[in-house]
Amino acid sequence: MESRNGNDITAAWPELAGLAPAEPGFVVDGEIVVEVAGRSSFRALAPRMHQRNPATIATLAQTSPATFMIFDLLHIGDRSLTGLPYTQRRELLELTGLAGPHWRIPGLLPGPAADALAASQALGAEGIICKRRDSWYLPGQRSPAWTKVKNVAHQEVVVIGWKTGTGRRAGKIGSLLVAVPDDRGNLEYAGSVGTGFTAGMLTDLHERLAPLQRPDPPVPGVRSTPAGVVWLDPHVVGEVAFTEWTGDGRLRHPSWRGLRLDKDVDEVETPTGRP
């Protein structure tokens, strides 16, 4: 097994070894997932992704077994299939009958993409991959014929600081540090947001936030003050889009949507689903 950057990862996933050998030999593409209650969980997958200790790997293979979702067939024997349209590759893939204790071919979702996205939301999935039926497989590069559409959630947040940027944002706001209320209404650190800003937004934010500077964090639980961080009194509310909450209560892949000038800090709702 090789990762997308060509590293040999065979030893890290012993439960997938039964896929090989085969006659004739074949090459497939897919994604390794760890499922919790029937749903793919990045949180459960993360401890396994870079693990190289054999004893730990053996234990995790029992306690958090992986499943290889096989979504494409690239070679059979000496024949490359990458120049065939996706529909033909998919038909040949299903003819292989690849199904085992830790690998399977995921089903297609027919119909409009909006319906497929709604189905993925109901499953609690990250999103969907839309593929052109006539598309080739392009080894080693991203195909414009394959489009990822993510499910996103929205959350109101309280701005508690900023981190000075680098490069084009040198000397300016690089990212915002944000907090959300817990069940008792106390603010807790929820991570940083560094995307979704326009130049105009950053200028406006600096003008609004600069007068709120303070010497220390306004919320508990911040272990240390990273270099370049400016702490703020928690008076400004904004909104972010994000994919999910991490295990330690941080926003995963947040993107700034804008200020909520219609909201006071005590009106920000406690998020659901946050650990």
Coordinates of C-alpha atoms in Angstrom, one line a residue:
M1 CA 0.0 0.0 0.0
E2 CA 1.2 3.5 -0.9
S3 CA 0.1 6.8 0.3
R4 CA -0.7 9.6 -2.2
N5 CA 2.8 10.9 -1.9
G6 CA 4.3 7.5 -2.6
N7 CA 5.3 6.3 0.9
D8 CA 5.0 2.6 1.7
I9 CA 2.3 2.4 4.5
T10 CA 1.7 -1.4 4.3
A11 CA 2.9 -2.1 7.8
A12 CA 0.6 0.5 9.4
W13 CA -2.6 -1.2 8.2
P14 CA -2.3 -5.0 8.9
E15 CA -6.0 -5.6 8.7
L16 CA -5.9 -4.7 5.0
A17 CA -3.2 -7.2 4.1
G18 CA -5.8 -9.8 2.9
L19 CA -6.4 -7.7 -0.3
A20 CA -3.2 -9.1 -1.8
P21 CA -1.9 -11.1 -3.6
A22 CA -4.3 -11.5 -6.5
E23 CA -4.2 -13.2 -9.9
P24 CA -4.2 -11.3 -12.1
G25 CA -2.7 -8.4 -10.2
F26 CA -4.6 -5.2 -10.0
V27 CA -4.1 -1.6 -8.7
V28 CA -7.0 0.1 -7.0
D29 CA -7.5 3.6 -5.5
G30 CA -9.5 4.3 -2.4
E31 CA -9.6 5.9 1.0
I32 CA -8.9 4.4 4.4
V33 CA -11.6 5.2 7.1
V34 CA -12.3 4.2 10.6
E35 CA -16.0 3.9 11.3
V36 CA -17.8 4.7 14.6
A37 CA -21.4 3.6 14.8
G38 CA -21.4 3.0 11.1
R39 CA -20.1 6.5 10.2
S40 CA -16.6 7.5 9.1
S41 CA -14.8 9.4 11.9
F42 CA -11.7 11.5 11.3
R43 CA -11.3 11.7 15.0
A44 CA -11.0 7.9 15.3
L45 CA -8.8 7.7 12.2
A46 CA -6.3 10.4 13.4
P47 CA -4.4 8.3 16.0
R48 CA -3.6 5.7 13.3
M49 CA -2.5 8.0 10.5
H50 CA 1.2 8.4 11.5
Q51 CA 1.6 5.5 13.8
R52 CA 4.7 3.3 13.2
N53 CA 5.2 1.4 16.5
P54 CA 4.3 -2.3 15.7
A55 CA 2.9 -3.1 19.1
T56 CA 0.7 0.0 19.0
I57 CA -0.4 -0.7 15.5
A58 CA -1.4 -4.2 16.4
T59 CA -3.5 -2.9 19.3
L60 CA -5.2 -0.2 17.3
A61 CA -6.0 -2.6 14.5
Q62 CA -8.1 -4.5 17.0
T63 CA -9.6 -1.5 18.9
S64 CA -10.1 0.9 15.9
P65 CA -10.1 -1.3 12.8
A66 CA -9.9 0.4 9.5
T67 CA -11.9 -0.1 6.3
F68 CA -10.5 0.5 2.9
M69 CA -13.2 2.1 0.7
I70 CA -12.2 1.2 -2.9
F71 CA -13.5 3.7 -5.4
D72 CA -11.5 3.2 -8.6
L73 CA -9.6 0.5 -10.6
L74 CA -6.5 1.7 -12.4
H75 CA -4.8 -1.5 -13.7
I76 CA -5.5 -5.1 -14.3
G77 CA -2.4 -7.2 -15.0
D78 CA -0.3 -5.2 -17.5
R79 CA -3.3 -3.2 -18.8
S80 CA -3.8 0.4 -17.7
L81 CA -7.4 1.5 -17.3
T82 CA -6.7 5.1 -16.5
G83 CA -7.7 6.3 -20.0
L84 CA -11.1 4.7 -19.8
P85 CA -14.1 6.8 -18.8
Y86 CA -15.1 6.5 -15.2
T87 CA -18.3 4.5 -16.0
Q88 CA -16.2 1.7 -17.6
R89 CA -13.7 1.7 -14.8
R90 CA -16.5 1.5 -12.2
E91 CA -18.2 -1.4 -14.1
L92 CA -14.9 -3.3 -14.1
L93 CA -14.3 -2.5 -10.5
E94 CA -17.6 -4.0 -9.5
L95 CA -16.9 -7.1 -11.5
T96 CA -13.8 -7.8 -9.3
G97 CA -16.2 -8.5 -6.4
L98 CA -13.8 -6.9 -3.9
A99 CA -15.5 -7.3 -0.5
G100 CA -13.9 -8.5 2.7
P101 CA -13.8 -8.0 6.4
H102 CA -12.0 -4.7 6.1
W103 CA -12.5 -3.5 2.5
R104 CA -15.5 -2.9 0.2
I105 CA -16.7 -0.9 -2.8
P106 CA -18.9 2.0 -1.6
G107 CA -22.2 2.4 -3.4
L108 CA -23.0 5.1 -5.8
L109 CA -25.6 7.8 -5.0
P110 CA -27.7 8.2 -8.1
G111 CA -29.8 11.3 -8.9
P112 CA -29.2 15.0 -8.4
A113 CA -26.1 16.1 -6.5
A114 CA -28.4 18.1 -4.1
D115 CA -30.1 14.8 -3.1
A116 CA -26.7 13.1 -2.6
L117 CA -25.5 16.0 -0.5
A118 CA -28.6 15.8 1.7
A119 CA -28.1 12.1 2.1
S120 CA -24.5 12.7 3.2
Q121 CA -25.7 15.3 5.8
A122 CA -28.1 12.8 7.2
L123 CA -25.3 10.3 7.6
G124 CA -23.1 12.9 9.3
A125 CA -20.5 12.6 6.5
E126 CA -18.0 15.2 5.5
G127 CA -19.6 15.7 2.1
I128 CA -19.7 14.1 -1.3
I129 CA -17.4 13.7 -4.4
C130 CA -19.1 14.5 -7.7
K131 CA -17.5 12.8 -10.7
R132 CA -18.0 13.2 -14.4
R133 CA -19.0 9.9 -15.8
D134 CA -16.8 10.4 -18.9
S135 CA -13.7 11.5 -16.9
W136 CA -10.3 9.8 -17.2
Y137 CA -8.2 9.0 -14.1
L138 CA -5.3 11.5 -13.9
P139 CA -2.5 9.9 -11.9
G140 CA -0.6 12.3 -9.6
Q141 CA -2.8 15.3 -10.1
R142 CA -6.1 16.7 -9.0
S143 CA -8.8 16.2 -11.7
P144 CA -11.2 19.1 -12.4
A145 CA -13.7 16.4 -13.3
W146 CA -13.8 15.3 -9.6
T147 CA -15.3 17.9 -7.3
K148 CA -15.5 17.7 -3.5
V149 CA -18.6 19.4 -1.9
K150 CA -18.3 19.7 1.8
N151 CA -21.1 19.9 4.4
V152 CA -20.5 22.9 6.6
A153 CA -21.9 24.1 9.8
H154 CA -22.1 27.7 11.1
Q155 CA -21.3 29.0 14.5
E156 CA -21.4 32.4 16.2
V157 CA -18.1 33.1 18.0
V158 CA -16.6 35.7 20.2
V159 CA -13.3 37.3 19.1
I160 CA -10.8 37.1 21.9
G161 CA -7.6 37.9 20.1
W162 CA -5.6 38.0 16.9
K163 CA -2.3 36.6 15.7
T164 CA -0.1 38.8 13.6
G165 CA 0.2 37.6 10.0
T166 CA 3.2 36.9 7.8
G167 CA 3.9 37.4 4.1
R168 CA 1.2 39.6 2.5
R169 CA -0.4 40.0 6.0
A170 CA 2.9 40.9 7.7
G171 CA 2.1 43.4 10.5
K172 CA -1.6 42.9 10.1
I173 CA -4.2 40.5 11.4
G174 CA -3.2 37.0 10.2
S175 CA -5.9 35.0 12.1
L176 CA -8.5 35.6 14.7
L177 CA -8.6 33.7 18.0
V178 CA -12.2 32.9 19.0
A179 CA -14.2 31.5 21.9
V180 CA -17.7 30.0 22.4
P181 CA -19.9 29.7 25.5
D182 CA -20.1 26.4 27.4
D183 CA -23.2 25.1 29.1
R184 CA -22.9 27.5 31.9
G185 CA -22.3 30.5 29.6
N186 CA -18.6 30.8 30.3
L187 CA -16.4 31.4 27.3
E188 CA -14.0 28.7 26.2
Y189 CA -11.2 28.9 23.6
A190 CA -12.4 27.3 20.3
G191 CA -9.3 27.8 18.1
S192 CA -8.3 30.2 15.4
V193 CA -9.7 31.3 12.0
G194 CA -7.3 32.3 9.2
T195 CA -9.3 32.1 6.0
G196 CA -12.4 33.8 4.5
F197 CA -11.1 37.4 4.9
T198 CA -11.0 40.0 2.3
A199 CA -8.5 42.9 2.6
G200 CA -11.4 45.2 3.4
M201 CA -12.6 42.9 6.2
L202 CA -9.1 42.8 7.8
T203 CA -8.8 46.6 7.7
D204 CA -12.2 47.0 9.3
L205 CA -11.5 44.3 11.9
H206 CA -8.2 46.0 12.9
E207 CA -10.0 49.3 13.4
R208 CA -12.7 47.7 15.5
L209 CA -10.4 45.4 17.6
A210 CA -7.4 47.6 18.2
P211 CA -9.1 49.6 21.1
L212 CA -9.9 46.3 22.9
Q213 CA -6.4 45.2 23.5
R214 CA -5.5 43.7 26.9
P215 CA -2.3 42.1 28.3
D216 CA -3.7 38.6 29.1
P217 CA -6.2 36.0 27.7
P218 CA -9.8 36.8 28.5
V219 CA -10.6 33.0 28.8
P220 CA -9.1 30.2 30.8
G221 CA -7.5 27.1 29.3
V222 CA -4.9 28.9 27.0
R223 CA -1.7 27.1 28.1
S224 CA 0.7 29.8 26.8
T225 CA 0.7 33.0 24.8
P226 CA 2.1 32.3 21.3
A227 CA 4.4 34.8 19.8
G228 CA 2.6 37.5 17.9
V229 CA -0.8 37.1 19.7
V230 CA -2.7 40.2 20.7
W231 CA -5.4 39.5 23.3
L232 CA -8.7 41.4 23.3
D233 CA -11.6 42.1 25.6
P234 CA -14.4 39.8 24.4
H235 CA -16.9 42.3 23.0
V236 CA -17.0 41.5 19.3
V237 CA -19.2 38.7 17.8
G238 CA -18.6 37.1 14.4
E239 CA -19.7 34.0 12.5
V240 CA -17.6 31.1 11.0
A241 CA -18.3 28.1 8.8
F242 CA -16.6 24.9 9.7
T243 CA -16.7 21.1 9.1
E244 CA -16.9 19.7 12.6
W245 CA -15.6 19.9 16.2
T246 CA -12.3 18.3 17.1
G247 CA -11.9 16.0 20.1
D248 CA -10.5 18.9 22.2
G249 CA -13.3 21.3 21.3
R250 CA -11.7 23.2 18.5
L251 CA -13.3 24.3 15.2
R252 CA -12.0 22.1 12.3
H253 CA -11.4 24.0 9.0
P254 CA -13.1 27.2 10.1
S255 CA -13.7 30.0 7.6
W256 CA -14.7 33.6 8.5
R257 CA -18.1 34.6 7.3
G258 CA -18.3 38.1 8.9
L259 CA -19.1 40.2 11.9
R260 CA -22.5 39.8 13.7
L261 CA -23.1 43.4 14.6
D262 CA -26.7 42.4 15.5
K263 CA -25.5 40.2 18.3
D264 CA -24.1 40.9 21.8
V265 CA -21.7 38.4 23.4
D266 CA -24.4 37.2 25.9
E267 CA -26.6 36.3 22.9
V268 CA -24.1 33.8 21.4
E269 CA -25.6 30.3 21.7
T270 CA -23.8 27.3 23.2
P271 CA -22.8 25.1 20.2
T272 CA -24.3 21.6 19.9
G273 CA -22.1 18.6 19.3
R274 CA -19.0 20.2 20.9
P275 CA -17.0 17.9 23.2

